[in-house]
Amino acid sequence: MRRAVMIGTGSALPRRQVSNAELARTVDTSDEWIVERTGIRNRYVAGEGETTSSLATEAARNAIEAAGIAPSDIGLIILATATPDQTFPATATIVQAALGVDDCVAFDVQAVCSGFLYALSVADSMIRGGSASHALVIGAETFSRILDWEDRTTCVLFGDGAGAVVLKAEDGGDRGVLATRLHADGRHNQLLYVDGGPSTTQTVGKLRMKGQEVFRHAVTNLAQVLREVMQDAGLTVDDIDWVVPHQANRRILDATARKLGLPAERVIITVDQHANTSAASVPLALDVAVRDGRIKPGDLLVLEAMGGGFTWGAAAIRY
Ligand code: UT7
């Protein structure tokens, strides 16, 4: 059986860190409120010259180096983002050019915070279908550029960054993507959205969210999709070595783990340092845990995310 095996991970963060205390100097908030309600202590914010494509390119270079391949080996680039450099061309093609990959398939996927799960699932299908032997899957965002910095209910929650993985087609063996599950329910698209766009306002717009309602749906949907993907892979919650979740809110991570009966020590948490980086959050957390040695070859990982749309999804992977 052909599988998409993860052979390298990478990530990138902007230079500038912004603490809760720094935010509290310009917005009516406090370090205590942000930590207690979200677990966030720090986020990174893109500065001059830093864009979604520049962060994505740096993360991709790190993943390619870790994989020990040449950029020219890559036949497919899928980049998940809700904050592209431009409306078009796809940011994936900007990254392709920056990496010096002459000819490959390259496109963006837009599923907001679930974007990396959607991109991973598409790349997995294309690899198993034989359209590429090496794929680069990236999640990259600069949400700082679509935040309303006067709205304390949203601006304290998000940060910028990028994460990437290299997938390789391998025949036989038990490593690789075992199962993926995706969902969308567009009835809820007014609970988390951007109030602008090329075809409506001809502006970029700002992020708007009804946080409490998103929170409620997140815990239910994430617990459900985690169970589904484990069932598809023929495994149980006890088989999971690491859950690598979307990093939106520490309380969502704890509540989801409790609902599944999963020990908190098996959940990778980076929300305290990165805040919510949307499509970048899962590959960023994955790269952190691979590089600090927690995630080891042979471990069973479950990646999961939920975001605007709503969209949500999960993947079971033998690393
Ligand atoms: O990535 C996509 C998925 N997104 C999410 O999963 C986000 C899900 N939602 C959440 O994480 C939480 O709902 C929030 C962190 C957004 C909000 O936490 P909450 O515990 O649901 O707070 P709340 O919205 O019920 O607000 C409680 C109070 C309100 O004041 P009143 O009305 O009780 O007087 C808010 O105005 O906290 C106030 N508040 C703040 N206070 C200080 C809201 N934001 C802030 C703030 N600093 N930054």
Short mmCIF file of C-alpha atoms and ligand atoms in Angstrom, two decimals:
data_model
loop_
_atom_site.label_atom_id
_atom_site.label_comp_id
_atom_site.label_asym_id
_atom_site.label_seq_id
_atom_site.Cartn_x
_atom_site.Cartn_y
_atom_site.Cartn_z
CA MET A 1 0.00 0.00 0.00
CA ARG A 2 1.30 3.47 -0.91
CA ARG A 3 1.37 6.01 1.92
CA ALA A 4 2.43 9.64 2.39
CA VAL A 5 5.24 9.53 4.96
CA MET A 6 6.31 12.66 6.86
CA ILE A 7 10.09 12.93 6.37
CA GLY A 8 10.79 16.50 7.47
CA THR A 9 9.23 19.37 9.41
CA GLY A 10 10.09 23.07 9.65
CA SER A 11 8.73 26.32 11.00
CA ALA A 12 9.35 30.06 11.04
CA LEU A 13 8.31 32.97 13.24
CA PRO A 14 8.53 36.73 12.76
CA ARG A 15 11.33 38.58 14.57
CA ARG A 16 9.08 40.61 16.89
CA GLN A 17 7.51 39.10 20.01
CA VAL A 18 4.59 40.84 21.68
CA SER A 19 3.76 39.99 25.31
CA ASN A 20 0.35 40.39 26.94
CA ALA A 21 1.79 43.24 29.01
CA GLU A 22 2.80 45.10 25.84
CA LEU A 23 -0.72 44.68 24.39
CA ALA A 24 -2.26 45.92 27.64
CA ARG A 25 -0.51 49.26 27.07
CA THR A 26 -2.64 49.94 23.96
CA VAL A 27 -5.84 47.88 24.49
CA ASP A 28 -8.17 47.64 27.53
CA THR A 29 -6.98 44.19 28.63
CA SER A 30 -4.60 42.56 31.11
CA ASP A 31 -2.08 39.74 31.27
CA GLU A 32 -4.27 38.06 33.94
CA TRP A 33 -7.41 38.06 31.74
CA ILE A 34 -5.59 36.73 28.66
CA VAL A 35 -3.74 33.98 30.56
CA GLU A 36 -6.80 32.86 32.53
CA ARG A 37 -9.22 32.81 29.57
CA THR A 38 -6.87 31.56 26.83
CA GLY A 39 -3.48 30.40 28.19
CA ILE A 40 -1.75 32.84 25.79
CA ARG A 41 1.33 34.69 27.12
CA ASN A 42 3.11 35.72 23.94
CA ARG A 43 2.62 36.01 20.18
CA TYR A 44 4.85 36.93 17.21
CA VAL A 45 3.88 39.78 14.91
CA ALA A 46 5.22 40.26 11.38
CA GLY A 47 7.17 43.45 10.74
CA GLU A 48 8.39 45.22 7.64
CA GLY A 49 9.48 42.81 4.92
CA GLU A 50 7.86 39.82 6.66
CA THR A 51 4.92 38.34 4.76
CA THR A 52 2.98 35.10 4.60
CA SER A 53 5.19 33.96 1.71
CA SER A 54 8.47 34.92 3.42
CA LEU A 55 7.52 32.99 6.58
CA ALA A 56 6.23 30.07 4.48
CA THR A 57 9.48 29.97 2.47
CA GLU A 58 11.63 29.91 5.62
CA ALA A 59 9.50 27.12 7.16
CA ALA A 60 9.65 25.19 3.86
CA ARG A 61 13.46 25.52 3.65
CA ASN A 62 13.76 24.15 7.20
CA ALA A 63 11.46 21.21 6.38
CA ILE A 64 13.35 20.45 3.13
CA GLU A 65 16.66 20.51 5.00
CA ALA A 66 15.30 18.20 7.72
CA ALA A 67 14.00 15.84 5.02
CA GLY A 68 17.41 15.75 3.32
CA ILE A 69 16.01 16.29 -0.17
CA ALA A 70 16.61 18.92 -2.85
CA PRO A 71 13.93 21.54 -3.65
CA SER A 72 13.90 20.15 -7.21
CA ASP A 73 12.56 16.82 -5.83
CA ILE A 74 9.27 18.51 -4.90
CA GLY A 75 6.39 17.83 -7.26
CA LEU A 76 3.59 19.40 -5.27
CA ILE A 77 3.25 22.47 -3.02
CA ILE A 78 0.02 23.08 -1.14
CA LEU A 79 -0.09 26.16 1.04
CA ALA A 80 -2.90 26.70 3.53
CA THR A 81 -3.59 30.34 4.33
CA ALA A 82 -6.37 32.84 4.91
CA THR A 83 -3.89 35.74 4.64
CA PRO A 84 -2.27 35.37 1.21
CA ASP A 85 0.31 37.92 0.04
CA GLN A 86 -2.12 38.99 -2.70
CA THR A 87 -5.62 37.96 -3.81
CA PHE A 88 -3.80 36.18 -6.63
CA PRO A 89 -1.47 34.57 -7.66
CA ALA A 90 -1.54 31.76 -5.12
CA THR A 91 1.04 32.30 -2.38
CA ALA A 92 2.18 28.72 -3.07
CA THR A 93 3.58 29.89 -6.42
CA ILE A 94 5.49 32.73 -4.71
CA VAL A 95 7.04 30.16 -2.36
CA GLN A 96 7.76 27.87 -5.32
CA ALA A 97 9.71 30.64 -7.07
CA ALA A 98 11.58 31.57 -3.86
CA LEU A 99 12.62 27.93 -3.39
CA GLY A 100 13.79 27.71 -7.02
CA VAL A 101 11.50 24.81 -7.91
CA ASP A 102 11.16 25.04 -11.70
CA ASP A 103 8.07 22.99 -12.39
CA CYS A 104 5.58 21.46 -9.99
CA VAL A 105 1.92 21.67 -9.01
CA ALA A 106 1.37 24.61 -6.61
CA PHE A 107 -1.83 26.02 -5.15
CA ASP A 108 -3.38 27.50 -2.01
CA VAL A 109 -6.07 25.99 0.18
CA GLN A 110 -8.45 28.23 2.16
CA ALA A 111 -10.08 26.60 5.17
CA VAL A 112 -8.89 29.16 7.75
CA CYS A 113 -7.66 27.46 10.95
CA SER A 114 -8.35 23.97 9.51
CA GLY A 115 -6.40 24.81 6.36
CA PHE A 116 -3.40 22.65 7.19
CA LEU A 117 -5.61 19.60 7.77
CA TYR A 118 -7.39 20.22 4.45
CA ALA A 119 -4.05 20.69 2.65
CA LEU A 120 -2.57 17.57 4.25
CA SER A 121 -5.60 15.51 3.26
CA VAL A 122 -5.42 16.70 -0.38
CA ALA A 123 -1.65 16.06 -0.53
CA ASP A 124 -2.15 12.58 0.95
CA SER A 125 -4.76 11.75 -1.73
CA MET A 126 -2.54 13.07 -4.53
CA ILE A 127 0.48 11.12 -3.27
CA ARG A 128 -1.51 7.90 -2.92
CA GLY A 129 -2.99 8.54 -6.38
CA GLY A 130 0.51 8.77 -7.86
CA SER A 131 0.53 12.47 -8.88
CA ALA A 132 3.61 13.34 -6.78
CA SER A 133 6.40 11.50 -5.00
CA HIS A 134 7.40 14.43 -2.74
CA ALA A 135 4.98 17.09 -1.49
CA LEU A 136 5.48 20.21 0.55
CA VAL A 137 2.49 21.07 2.74
CA ILE A 138 2.63 24.47 4.42
CA GLY A 139 0.43 26.44 6.81
CA ALA A 140 1.38 30.12 6.92
CA GLU A 141 -0.40 33.23 8.19
CA THR A 142 -0.03 36.91 8.99
CA PHE A 143 -3.30 37.39 10.90
CA SER A 144 -1.86 40.53 12.51
CA ARG A 145 -2.70 42.24 9.19
CA ILE A 146 -6.43 41.43 9.36
CA LEU A 147 -6.96 42.14 13.07
CA ASP A 148 -8.89 45.09 14.41
CA TRP A 149 -6.28 46.27 16.92
CA GLU A 150 -8.97 48.20 18.81
CA ASP A 151 -11.13 45.11 19.39
CA ARG A 152 -9.87 43.48 22.58
CA THR A 153 -12.12 40.45 22.08
CA THR A 154 -10.07 39.34 19.05
CA CYS A 155 -6.73 41.17 18.80
CA VAL A 156 -5.21 39.48 21.86
CA LEU A 157 -5.88 35.99 20.50
CA PHE A 158 -3.86 35.72 17.29
CA GLY A 159 -0.26 35.69 16.08
CA ASP A 160 1.79 35.17 12.90
CA GLY A 161 3.97 32.24 11.81
CA ALA A 162 4.43 29.30 9.46
CA GLY A 163 4.97 25.54 9.61
CA ALA A 164 5.73 23.02 6.88
CA VAL A 165 6.10 19.29 6.32
CA VAL A 166 7.64 17.25 3.51
CA LEU A 167 5.67 14.14 2.56
CA LYS A 168 7.22 11.29 0.58
CA ALA A 169 5.44 8.46 -1.23
CA GLU A 170 6.47 5.11 0.22
CA ASP A 171 5.21 1.66 -0.71
CA GLY A 172 4.78 -0.85 2.11
CA GLY A 173 5.71 -0.22 5.75
CA ASP A 174 3.44 1.08 8.46
CA ARG A 175 4.53 4.74 8.62
CA GLY A 176 2.66 7.65 7.09
CA VAL A 177 -0.79 9.21 6.99
CA LEU A 178 -3.20 6.47 8.11
CA ALA A 179 -6.49 8.35 7.84
CA THR A 180 -7.89 11.85 7.44
CA ARG A 181 -11.37 13.24 8.11
CA LEU A 182 -12.68 16.66 7.02
CA HIS A 183 -15.93 18.49 7.73
CA ALA A 184 -17.55 21.84 6.93
CA ASP A 185 -20.83 23.42 8.04
CA GLY A 186 -21.40 26.75 6.27
CA ARG A 187 -24.48 27.56 8.36
CA HIS A 188 -22.09 29.00 10.95
CA ASN A 189 -20.03 31.22 8.67
CA GLN A 190 -21.15 34.42 10.45
CA LEU A 191 -19.66 33.35 13.80
CA LEU A 192 -16.07 33.73 12.57
CA TYR A 193 -15.37 35.72 9.40
CA VAL A 194 -13.61 38.70 7.83
CA ASP A 195 -15.82 41.69 7.01
CA GLY A 196 -14.31 42.39 3.60
CA GLY A 197 -13.09 40.81 0.40
CA PRO A 198 -12.42 41.46 -3.30
CA SER A 199 -15.92 40.66 -4.52
CA THR A 200 -17.87 42.42 -1.75
CA THR A 201 -16.11 45.47 -0.31
CA GLN A 202 -12.95 45.52 -2.45
CA THR A 203 -11.05 45.77 0.83
CA VAL A 204 -9.16 43.17 2.85
CA GLY A 205 -11.46 43.52 5.88
CA LYS A 206 -10.98 42.70 9.56
CA LEU A 207 -11.54 39.51 11.55
CA ARG A 208 -14.81 39.27 13.51
CA MET A 209 -15.71 36.49 15.95
CA LYS A 210 -18.43 35.47 18.36
CA GLY A 211 -15.91 33.74 20.61
CA GLN A 212 -18.20 31.96 23.05
CA GLU A 213 -20.26 30.28 20.32
CA VAL A 214 -17.11 29.23 18.45
CA PHE A 215 -15.75 27.78 21.69
CA ARG A 216 -18.86 25.66 22.26
CA HIS A 217 -18.82 24.18 18.73
CA ALA A 218 -15.03 23.65 18.84
CA VAL A 219 -15.04 21.22 21.78
CA THR A 220 -17.93 19.14 20.39
CA ASN A 221 -16.64 19.02 16.81
CA LEU A 222 -13.03 18.29 17.72
CA ALA A 223 -13.88 15.44 20.08
CA GLN A 224 -16.16 13.95 17.38
CA VAL A 225 -13.64 14.18 14.52
CA LEU A 226 -10.85 12.76 16.69
CA ARG A 227 -12.98 9.71 17.45
CA GLU A 228 -13.88 9.35 13.74
CA VAL A 229 -10.30 9.46 12.49
CA MET A 230 -9.15 6.94 15.11
CA GLN A 231 -11.97 4.63 14.08
CA ASP A 232 -11.00 5.01 10.39
CA ALA A 233 -7.40 4.11 11.29
CA GLY A 234 -8.59 1.08 13.31
CA LEU A 235 -7.10 2.50 16.53
CA THR A 236 -8.32 3.64 19.93
CA VAL A 237 -7.58 6.71 22.03
CA ASP A 238 -5.16 4.58 24.12
CA ASP A 239 -2.99 4.10 21.00
CA ILE A 240 -2.33 7.86 20.65
CA ASP A 241 1.18 8.99 21.58
CA TRP A 242 0.64 12.68 20.82
CA VAL A 243 -2.27 14.91 19.90
CA VAL A 244 -1.05 17.93 17.94
CA PRO A 245 -4.04 20.27 18.08
CA HIS A 246 -4.88 23.63 16.60
CA GLN A 247 -3.73 26.13 19.21
CA ALA A 248 -6.70 28.48 19.74
CA ASN A 249 -7.30 28.38 23.46
CA ARG A 250 -5.78 26.30 26.26
CA ARG A 251 -9.27 25.73 27.68
CA ILE A 252 -10.43 24.16 24.38
CA LEU A 253 -7.42 21.80 24.42
CA ASP A 254 -8.08 20.76 28.04
CA ALA A 255 -11.84 20.32 27.52
CA THR A 256 -11.35 18.23 24.35
CA ALA A 257 -8.76 15.99 26.04
CA ARG A 258 -11.11 15.51 29.04
CA LYS A 259 -14.01 14.61 26.74
CA LEU A 260 -11.89 11.90 25.09
CA GLY A 261 -10.36 10.60 28.32
CA LEU A 262 -6.90 11.53 27.02
CA PRO A 263 -4.15 12.42 29.55
CA ALA A 264 -3.18 16.12 29.28
CA GLU A 265 0.54 15.12 29.09
CA ARG A 266 -0.08 13.68 25.60
CA VAL A 267 -1.22 17.01 24.13
CA ILE A 268 1.37 19.30 22.49
CA ILE A 269 0.74 22.86 23.62
CA THR A 270 2.32 25.96 22.09
CA VAL A 271 -0.60 28.40 22.40
CA ASP A 272 1.16 30.06 25.35
CA GLN A 273 4.08 31.10 23.11
CA HIS A 274 2.52 31.51 19.62
CA ALA A 275 -1.17 32.34 20.33
CA ASN A 276 -3.55 31.30 17.54
CA THR A 277 -1.67 31.27 14.22
CA SER A 278 -4.63 29.82 12.27
CA ALA A 279 -3.45 27.44 9.51
CA ALA A 280 0.14 27.63 10.79
CA SER A 281 -0.62 26.44 14.30
CA VAL A 282 -0.67 22.65 13.79
CA PRO A 283 2.54 22.39 11.70
CA LEU A 284 4.26 24.91 14.00
CA ALA A 285 3.40 22.85 17.11
CA LEU A 286 4.41 19.67 15.28
CA ASP A 287 7.83 21.09 14.37
CA VAL A 288 8.42 22.29 17.94
CA ALA A 289 7.69 18.81 19.35
CA VAL A 290 9.75 17.01 16.66
CA ARG A 291 12.76 19.27 17.24
CA ASP A 292 12.62 19.10 21.05
CA GLY A 293 12.57 15.29 20.82
CA ARG A 294 9.11 14.58 22.22
CA ILE A 295 7.80 13.19 18.91
CA LYS A 296 9.87 10.17 17.81
CA PRO A 297 9.80 7.91 14.75
CA GLY A 298 7.03 5.33 15.11
CA ASP A 299 4.83 7.53 17.36
CA LEU A 300 1.13 7.69 16.58
CA LEU A 301 0.08 11.31 16.11
CA VAL A 302 -3.36 12.80 15.78
CA LEU A 303 -3.52 16.28 14.28
CA GLU A 304 -6.76 18.25 14.58
CA ALA A 305 -8.16 21.72 13.91
CA MET A 306 -11.35 23.72 13.70
CA GLY A 307 -11.98 27.19 12.34
CA GLY A 308 -14.04 29.65 10.33
CA GLY A 309 -16.69 28.21 8.02
CA PHE A 310 -17.01 26.25 10.22
CA THR A 311 -14.45 23.80 8.93
CA TRP A 312 -12.78 21.09 10.98
CA GLY A 313 -10.71 18.00 10.48
CA ALA A 314 -8.22 15.49 11.85
CA ALA A 315 -5.45 13.20 10.64
CA ALA A 316 -3.97 10.04 12.18
CA ILE A 317 -0.29 9.63 11.29
CA ARG A 318 2.36 7.06 12.14
CA TYR A 319 5.42 9.36 12.33
O1 UT7 B 1 -9.20 29.48 15.66
C1 UT7 B 1 -10.56 29.45 15.43
C2 UT7 B 1 -11.24 29.00 16.60
N1 UT7 B 1 -11.36 30.07 17.55
C3 UT7 B 1 -11.59 29.76 18.77
O2 UT7 B 1 -11.61 28.60 19.08
C4 UT7 B 1 -11.88 30.83 19.79
C5 UT7 B 1 -12.96 30.32 20.70
N2 UT7 B 1 -13.33 31.22 21.75
C6 UT7 B 1 -12.54 31.53 22.81
O3 UT7 B 1 -11.40 31.11 22.86
C7 UT7 B 1 -13.13 32.33 23.95
O4 UT7 B 1 -14.52 32.40 23.79
C8 UT7 B 1 -12.55 33.76 24.04
C9 UT7 B 1 -11.11 33.70 24.52
C10 UT7 B 1 -12.62 34.45 22.70
C11 UT7 B 1 -13.34 34.59 25.07
O5 UT7 B 1 -13.34 33.95 26.34
P1 UT7 B 1 -14.70 33.82 27.16
O6 UT7 B 1 -14.37 33.17 28.42
O7 UT7 B 1 -15.69 33.13 26.26
O8 UT7 B 1 -15.06 35.32 27.44
P2 UT7 B 1 -16.36 36.14 27.00
O9 UT7 B 1 -16.39 36.36 25.54
O10 UT7 B 1 -17.55 35.50 27.65
O11 UT7 B 1 -16.10 37.52 27.72
C12 UT7 B 1 -16.11 37.65 29.15
C13 UT7 B 1 -15.84 39.09 29.53
C14 UT7 B 1 -16.70 40.09 28.78
O12 UT7 B 1 -17.01 41.15 29.66
P3 UT7 B 1 -18.49 41.21 30.33
O13 UT7 B 1 -19.45 41.29 29.18
O14 UT7 B 1 -18.61 39.96 31.13
O15 UT7 B 1 -18.40 42.44 31.15
C15 UT7 B 1 -15.77 40.63 27.72
O16 UT7 B 1 -16.10 41.95 27.31
O17 UT7 B 1 -14.48 39.42 29.21
C16 UT7 B 1 -14.44 40.62 28.43
N3 UT7 B 1 -13.31 40.57 27.53
C17 UT7 B 1 -12.08 40.97 27.88
N4 UT7 B 1 -11.59 41.50 29.01
C18 UT7 B 1 -10.28 41.80 29.06
C19 UT7 B 1 -13.27 40.11 26.26
N5 UT7 B 1 -12.02 40.21 25.76
C20 UT7 B 1 -11.27 40.75 26.76
C21 UT7 B 1 -9.91 41.08 26.86
N6 UT7 B 1 -9.45 41.60 28.02
N7 UT7 B 1 -9.03 40.89 25.84
#
